[in-house]
Short mmCIF file of C-alpha atoms in Angstrom, two decimals:
data_model
loop_
_atom_site.label_atom_id
_atom_site.label_comp_id
_atom_site.label_asym_id
_atom_site.label_seq_id
_atom_site.Cartn_x
_atom_site.Cartn_y
_atom_site.Cartn_z
CA MET O 1 -43.28 -71.85 30.43
CA LYS O 2 -41.88 -73.01 27.14
CA SER O 3 -40.06 -76.24 26.58
CA GLN O 4 -36.51 -76.09 25.33
CA GLU O 5 -37.48 -79.01 23.13
CA ILE O 6 -40.19 -78.78 20.48
CA LEU O 7 -42.21 -81.69 19.18
CA PRO O 8 -41.30 -82.66 15.60
CA HIS O 9 -43.50 -80.89 13.06
CA THR O 10 -44.68 -84.29 11.78
CA THR O 11 -46.26 -85.13 15.15
CA ARG O 12 -49.94 -85.78 14.50
CA LEU O 13 -53.08 -87.04 16.16
CA GLY O 14 -53.88 -90.71 15.86
CA SER O 15 -57.01 -92.56 16.89
CA VAL O 16 -59.32 -91.06 19.51
CA HIS O 17 -60.92 -93.45 21.99
CA LEU O 18 -64.36 -92.59 23.37
CA ARG O 19 -66.60 -94.15 26.01
CA VAL O 20 -70.22 -94.66 24.98
CA VAL O 21 -73.32 -95.96 26.72
CA ASP O 22 -74.31 -98.20 23.82
CA ILE O 23 -72.29 -98.99 20.69
CA PRO O 24 -75.29 -100.01 18.51
CA ALA O 25 -76.96 -96.69 19.34
CA ALA O 26 -73.78 -94.75 18.48
CA LEU O 27 -73.04 -96.46 15.16
CA PRO O 28 -75.78 -94.75 13.09
CA ILE O 29 -74.14 -91.38 13.83
CA TRP O 30 -70.53 -92.38 13.31
CA ARG O 31 -71.16 -94.70 10.37
CA ASP O 32 -74.26 -93.44 8.54
CA ILE O 33 -73.92 -89.69 9.15
CA VAL O 34 -70.21 -89.04 9.64
CA GLY O 35 -69.42 -91.78 7.12
CA LEU O 36 -66.84 -93.90 8.94
CA SER O 37 -66.59 -97.61 8.17
CA THR O 38 -66.64 -100.28 10.87
CA LEU O 39 -63.18 -101.83 10.74
CA THR O 40 -63.45 -104.24 13.68
CA ARG O 41 -66.11 -105.10 16.21
CA ASP O 42 -64.99 -107.13 19.20
CA GLY O 43 -67.31 -107.30 22.18
CA GLY O 44 -67.33 -103.91 23.84
CA ILE O 45 -65.05 -102.18 21.32
CA ALA O 46 -65.72 -100.92 17.80
CA GLU O 47 -62.95 -99.50 15.61
CA LEU O 48 -64.13 -97.04 12.96
CA GLY O 49 -62.17 -95.37 10.20
CA VAL O 50 -61.50 -94.81 6.53
CA ASP O 51 -59.64 -96.98 4.04
CA GLY O 52 -58.50 -99.37 6.77
CA LYS O 53 -57.14 -96.54 8.95
CA THR O 54 -58.58 -96.31 12.47
CA LEU O 55 -59.81 -92.85 13.45
CA ILE O 56 -62.31 -93.47 16.25
CA VAL O 57 -62.52 -96.32 18.76
CA LEU O 58 -65.77 -96.67 20.72
CA HIS O 59 -65.62 -98.36 24.12
CA ALA O 60 -68.87 -99.66 25.60
CA GLY O 61 -69.48 -99.58 29.33
CA ALA O 62 -70.41 -95.99 30.12
CA THR O 63 -73.53 -95.85 32.27
CA THR O 64 -74.55 -92.26 31.69
CA VAL O 65 -74.38 -89.63 28.95
CA LEU O 66 -71.60 -87.05 29.28
CA PRO O 67 -73.24 -83.89 30.71
CA SER O 68 -72.62 -80.71 28.72
CA ASN O 69 -71.26 -78.96 31.83
CA SER O 70 -68.54 -81.56 32.37
CA ARG O 71 -64.83 -80.99 32.19
CA ASP O 72 -63.98 -83.46 29.48
CA LEU O 73 -64.37 -83.78 25.72
CA PHE O 74 -65.92 -80.87 23.82
CA HIS O 75 -65.47 -82.45 20.40
CA VAL O 76 -63.14 -84.53 18.27
CA ALA O 77 -62.59 -83.08 14.79
CA ILE O 78 -62.43 -85.22 11.68
CA HIS O 79 -60.98 -83.16 8.84
CA VAL O 80 -61.92 -83.63 5.20
CA THR O 81 -59.77 -82.36 2.34
CA THR O 82 -62.41 -81.02 -0.09
CA ARG O 83 -65.40 -78.73 0.32
CA LYS O 84 -67.51 -81.20 -1.65
CA GLU O 85 -66.80 -83.85 0.99
CA LEU O 86 -67.97 -81.42 3.68
CA ALA O 87 -71.12 -80.83 1.62
CA ARG O 88 -71.77 -84.57 1.43
CA VAL O 89 -71.70 -84.79 5.23
CA ALA O 90 -73.97 -81.72 5.43
CA ALA O 91 -76.45 -83.43 3.11
CA ARG O 92 -76.48 -86.54 5.29
CA LEU O 93 -76.98 -84.43 8.40
CA ARG O 94 -79.87 -82.51 6.86
CA ALA O 95 -81.56 -85.70 5.66
CA SER O 96 -81.19 -87.30 9.10
CA GLY O 97 -83.19 -84.63 10.93
CA LEU O 98 -80.64 -84.70 13.76
CA ARG O 99 -79.91 -81.53 15.66
CA HIS O 100 -76.68 -80.05 14.34
CA SER O 101 -74.96 -76.72 13.74
CA ALA O 102 -72.47 -75.19 11.33
CA GLN O 103 -69.92 -72.39 11.69
CA ASP O 104 -67.58 -70.44 9.45
CA HIS O 105 -64.32 -69.93 11.35
CA LEU O 106 -62.65 -68.20 8.36
CA ILE O 107 -59.68 -70.55 8.69
CA SER O 108 -62.09 -73.47 8.38
CA GLU O 109 -65.72 -74.43 7.83
CA SER O 110 -67.25 -76.85 10.31
CA LEU O 111 -70.29 -79.00 10.97
CA TYR O 112 -71.17 -80.07 14.51
CA VAL O 113 -73.23 -82.94 15.90
CA SER O 114 -73.08 -85.23 18.95
CA ASP O 115 -73.49 -88.96 19.31
CA PRO O 116 -76.19 -90.30 21.68
CA SER O 117 -73.67 -90.46 24.54
CA GLY O 118 -72.91 -86.73 24.34
CA ASN O 119 -69.55 -87.04 22.58
CA GLY O 120 -69.14 -83.97 20.38
CA ILE O 121 -68.15 -84.42 16.73
CA GLU O 122 -66.83 -81.80 14.32
CA ILE O 123 -66.41 -82.36 10.61
CA CYS O 124 -63.96 -79.72 9.43
CA PHE O 125 -62.68 -78.41 6.09
CA ASP O 126 -59.59 -76.21 6.40
CA THR O 127 -59.65 -72.96 4.40
CA PRO O 128 -56.28 -71.29 5.12
CA GLY O 129 -56.37 -69.46 1.79
CA ARG O 130 -59.10 -67.13 3.09
CA PHE O 131 -57.12 -66.12 6.17
CA ALA O 132 -54.65 -63.21 6.24
CA SER O 133 -53.88 -62.42 9.88
CA ARG O 134 -55.02 -62.58 13.47
CA GLU O 135 -55.12 -59.42 15.58
CA GLU O 136 -55.53 -58.91 19.29
CA ILE O 137 -58.24 -56.38 20.09
CA ALA O 138 -59.04 -54.26 23.15
CA GLY O 139 -60.05 -56.33 26.13
CA GLY O 140 -58.05 -59.34 25.03
CA GLY O 141 -60.29 -60.52 22.20
CA VAL O 142 -59.24 -61.80 18.80
CA SER O 143 -60.17 -60.52 15.35
CA LEU O 144 -59.54 -62.59 12.23
CA VAL O 145 -58.70 -60.66 9.08
CA ALA O 146 -59.56 -62.16 5.70
CA ARG O 147 -57.52 -61.79 2.51
CA ASP O 148 -60.02 -59.22 1.29
CA GLY O 149 -59.49 -57.10 4.43
CA THR O 150 -62.79 -57.90 6.11
CA ARG O 151 -62.77 -58.73 9.80
CA HIS O 152 -64.41 -61.77 11.31
CA SER O 153 -65.16 -63.15 14.75
CA GLY O 154 -64.43 -66.68 13.56
CA LEU O 155 -67.83 -67.71 14.90
CA GLU O 156 -70.13 -66.76 12.04
CA LEU O 157 -72.84 -69.17 10.92
CA LEU O 158 -71.98 -71.29 7.91
CA ASP O 159 -74.48 -71.03 5.05
CA ILE O 160 -75.51 -74.66 4.61
CA ASP O 161 -77.63 -73.99 1.52
CA ARG O 162 -74.67 -72.42 -0.20
CA LEU O 163 -72.42 -75.27 0.90
CA LEU O 164 -74.81 -77.79 -0.64
CA GLU O 165 -74.40 -76.05 -4.00
CA GLU O 166 -71.08 -77.96 -4.17
CA LEU O 167 -73.14 -81.04 -4.98
CA ASP O 168 -74.98 -81.85 -8.18
CA THR O 169 -77.60 -84.48 -8.92
CA ALA O 170 -74.93 -87.01 -9.92
CA ASP O 171 -73.13 -86.79 -6.56
CA ARG O 172 -73.75 -89.68 -4.20
CA VAL O 173 -73.88 -88.73 -0.54
CA LYS O 174 -74.57 -92.09 1.11
CA VAL O 175 -71.07 -93.47 0.67
CA PRO O 176 -68.14 -93.77 3.11
CA LEU O 177 -66.15 -90.72 4.11
CA ALA O 178 -63.23 -89.97 1.80
CA ALA O 179 -60.13 -92.12 2.35
CA ASP O 180 -57.90 -89.11 3.02
CA SER O 181 -59.97 -87.87 5.99
CA PHE O 182 -58.04 -87.64 9.26
CA ILE O 183 -58.22 -86.59 12.91
CA GLY O 184 -57.17 -82.95 12.74
CA HIS O 185 -57.68 -81.69 16.27
CA ILE O 186 -59.28 -82.44 19.61
CA HIS O 187 -61.02 -79.91 21.80
CA MET O 188 -61.74 -80.18 25.53
CA ARG O 189 -63.60 -78.09 28.10
CA ALA O 190 -61.15 -76.84 30.72
CA ARG O 191 -61.11 -75.18 34.10
CA SER O 192 -57.51 -73.98 34.10
CA PRO O 193 -56.12 -73.61 30.58
CA GLU O 194 -53.13 -71.73 31.93
CA THR O 195 -52.06 -74.85 33.85
CA LEU O 196 -52.78 -77.04 30.84
CA MET O 197 -50.76 -74.83 28.51
CA ALA O 198 -47.81 -74.90 30.90
CA PHE O 199 -47.93 -78.69 30.53
CA TYR O 200 -48.57 -78.98 26.79
CA LEU O 201 -45.98 -76.31 25.92
CA GLY O 202 -43.46 -76.71 28.70
CA VAL O 203 -43.44 -80.48 29.12
CA LEU O 204 -44.76 -82.01 25.91
CA GLY O 205 -43.19 -79.43 23.59
CA PHE O 206 -46.15 -78.12 21.58
CA ARG O 207 -46.07 -74.64 20.07
CA PRO O 208 -48.53 -72.00 21.35
CA HIS O 209 -51.25 -70.72 19.03
CA ILE O 210 -54.26 -68.76 20.40
CA GLN O 211 -54.05 -67.98 24.12
CA SER O 212 -57.02 -65.72 24.84
CA ALA O 213 -59.13 -65.75 27.99
CA THR O 214 -61.51 -63.19 26.45
CA PHE O 215 -61.99 -65.24 23.29
CA GLY O 216 -62.29 -68.28 25.53
CA LEU O 217 -59.80 -70.44 23.66
CA PHE O 218 -56.35 -71.75 24.43
CA ASP O 219 -54.73 -74.05 21.89
CA CYS O 220 -51.43 -75.42 20.75
CA GLY O 221 -49.98 -77.59 18.03
CA THR O 222 -47.06 -78.08 15.72
CA GLU O 223 -45.52 -75.98 12.96
CA GLU O 224 -47.49 -78.07 10.48
CA ARG O 225 -50.79 -78.08 12.41
CA PRO O 226 -50.93 -75.14 14.86
CA HIS O 227 -54.45 -76.06 16.07
CA THR O 228 -54.01 -79.63 17.32
CA VAL O 229 -55.08 -79.64 20.98
CA ALA O 230 -57.52 -76.99 22.19
CA PHE O 231 -59.29 -76.02 25.40
CA ASN O 232 -62.26 -73.71 25.80
CA ILE O 233 -63.18 -71.91 29.02
CA TRP O 234 -66.57 -70.50 28.05
CA THR O 235 -68.17 -72.09 31.12
CA ARG O 236 -65.09 -72.71 33.25
CA ASP O 237 -66.76 -71.63 36.52
CA GLU O 238 -69.71 -73.99 35.98
CA LEU O 239 -67.70 -77.02 34.89
CA LYS O 240 -67.90 -80.13 37.03
CA GLU O 241 -66.05 -83.40 36.99
CA PRO O 242 -67.83 -86.02 34.86
CA PRO O 243 -70.01 -88.25 37.02
CA PRO O 244 -68.83 -91.83 37.64
CA GLY O 245 -69.43 -94.01 34.60
CA ALA O 246 -69.92 -91.07 32.24
CA ALA O 247 -69.26 -91.27 28.54
CA GLY O 248 -66.53 -89.04 27.11
CA LEU O 249 -62.85 -89.21 26.35
CA GLU O 250 -61.13 -92.50 27.12
CA HIS O 251 -57.83 -91.25 25.66
CA PHE O 252 -56.43 -89.68 22.53
CA THR O 253 -53.33 -90.69 20.64
CA LEU O 254 -50.38 -88.63 19.47
CA VAL O 255 -48.13 -90.19 16.84
CA LEU O 256 -44.40 -89.40 17.02
CA PRO O 257 -41.91 -90.05 14.22
CA GLY O 258 -39.12 -91.74 16.19
CA GLN O 259 -38.12 -93.63 19.32
CA GLU O 260 -35.87 -90.77 20.41
CA ASP O 261 -38.88 -88.42 20.45
CA LEU O 262 -40.80 -90.81 22.69
CA ALA O 263 -37.82 -91.13 25.01
CA ALA O 264 -37.51 -87.33 25.23
CA ILE O 265 -41.16 -86.99 26.24
CA ALA O 266 -40.75 -89.71 28.88
CA ARG O 267 -37.71 -87.88 30.26
CA ARG O 268 -39.54 -84.54 30.44
CA LEU O 269 -42.53 -86.16 32.16
CA GLY O 270 -40.18 -87.60 34.73
CA ASP O 271 -38.47 -84.25 35.26
CA ALA O 272 -41.92 -82.68 35.81
CA HIS O 273 -42.88 -85.47 38.27
CA MET O 274 -45.79 -86.50 36.06
CA PRO O 275 -46.64 -90.22 36.33
CA SER O 276 -46.45 -92.22 33.11
CA LEU O 277 -46.37 -95.82 31.95
CA GLN O 278 -44.05 -96.80 29.13
CA THR O 279 -44.38 -100.04 27.18
CA ASP O 280 -42.88 -101.07 23.86
CA GLY O 281 -43.56 -98.21 21.47
CA ALA O 282 -46.15 -96.45 23.67
CA LEU O 283 -46.28 -93.95 26.53
CA ASP O 284 -49.44 -93.45 28.61
CA PHE O 285 -50.06 -90.49 30.93
CA SER O 286 -52.62 -87.83 31.86
CA ASP O 287 -52.54 -84.06 31.63
CA PRO O 288 -53.10 -81.89 34.75
CA GLU O 289 -56.90 -81.98 34.35
CA GLY O 290 -57.10 -85.73 33.86
CA ASN O 291 -57.38 -86.00 30.08
CA ARG O 292 -55.58 -89.21 29.12
CA LEU O 293 -53.03 -89.37 26.30
CA ARG O 294 -51.13 -92.15 24.62
CA MET O 295 -48.03 -91.39 22.59
CA VAL O 296 -47.08 -94.01 20.00
CA LEU O 297 -44.55 -94.39 17.22
CA ALA O 298 -45.49 -93.90 13.59
CA SER O 299 -45.81 -97.10 11.58
CA ASP O 300 -43.46 -97.54 8.66
#
């Protein structure tokens, strides 16, 4: 199912709101390792970001860590715009002693860690210049072809030692994340990505990207950012609903350029009999698996 209306290519992700068991316990990861600054702290809410721009909002009140076999958030991805910035985060991760991982996806290089509440975090540096094409292979898999003709799974380990060569002795690593960092994509665990894609493509108006049950990934986005919202199904048969009071995704925000775009989404949700709540400049609703979204208008 494909919508007759496509989201504007300037549609982007805004702040991502996460439930945590304890904000003070979460801050050392988000602030000292990831490098976000605390913008506001008001009771049970902490807004974190860069250069005054909110990227992550932590909501206290969860009573249990998000189990890894839950249908919910897999990770939220904060994108950096230079490889040196990625190396600075890698240096902080290594110095922290925290469990983390790193992968070379060919189209990007990524670091992975989780906060104490089980919310997954990806720090990502896009590398589109290395990518040439994507090919479907026998059995429904996907092969990524590099500019030099080599083929990749997109899941190779990233060489951290080599990444750290981006830094020299004069580089400071214990400073805030670069001001141009942004939320680039969000990734959930899903039971029925086919149903989710029918909604994100057919109702919301995203463009399809990778749709591969064998590869285990379904994603969609815009012309400008094809990989914006993603779902994996690597453990779809074992996934359970998050227990009551679990940490995880509170909601994520999509920023639209104009009031007419918001109105069009509201109309399509109504046509699809999907409940929504519209207030001045915002539209709240949930996707078919219960992930909550808020659509807002871009600030001038």
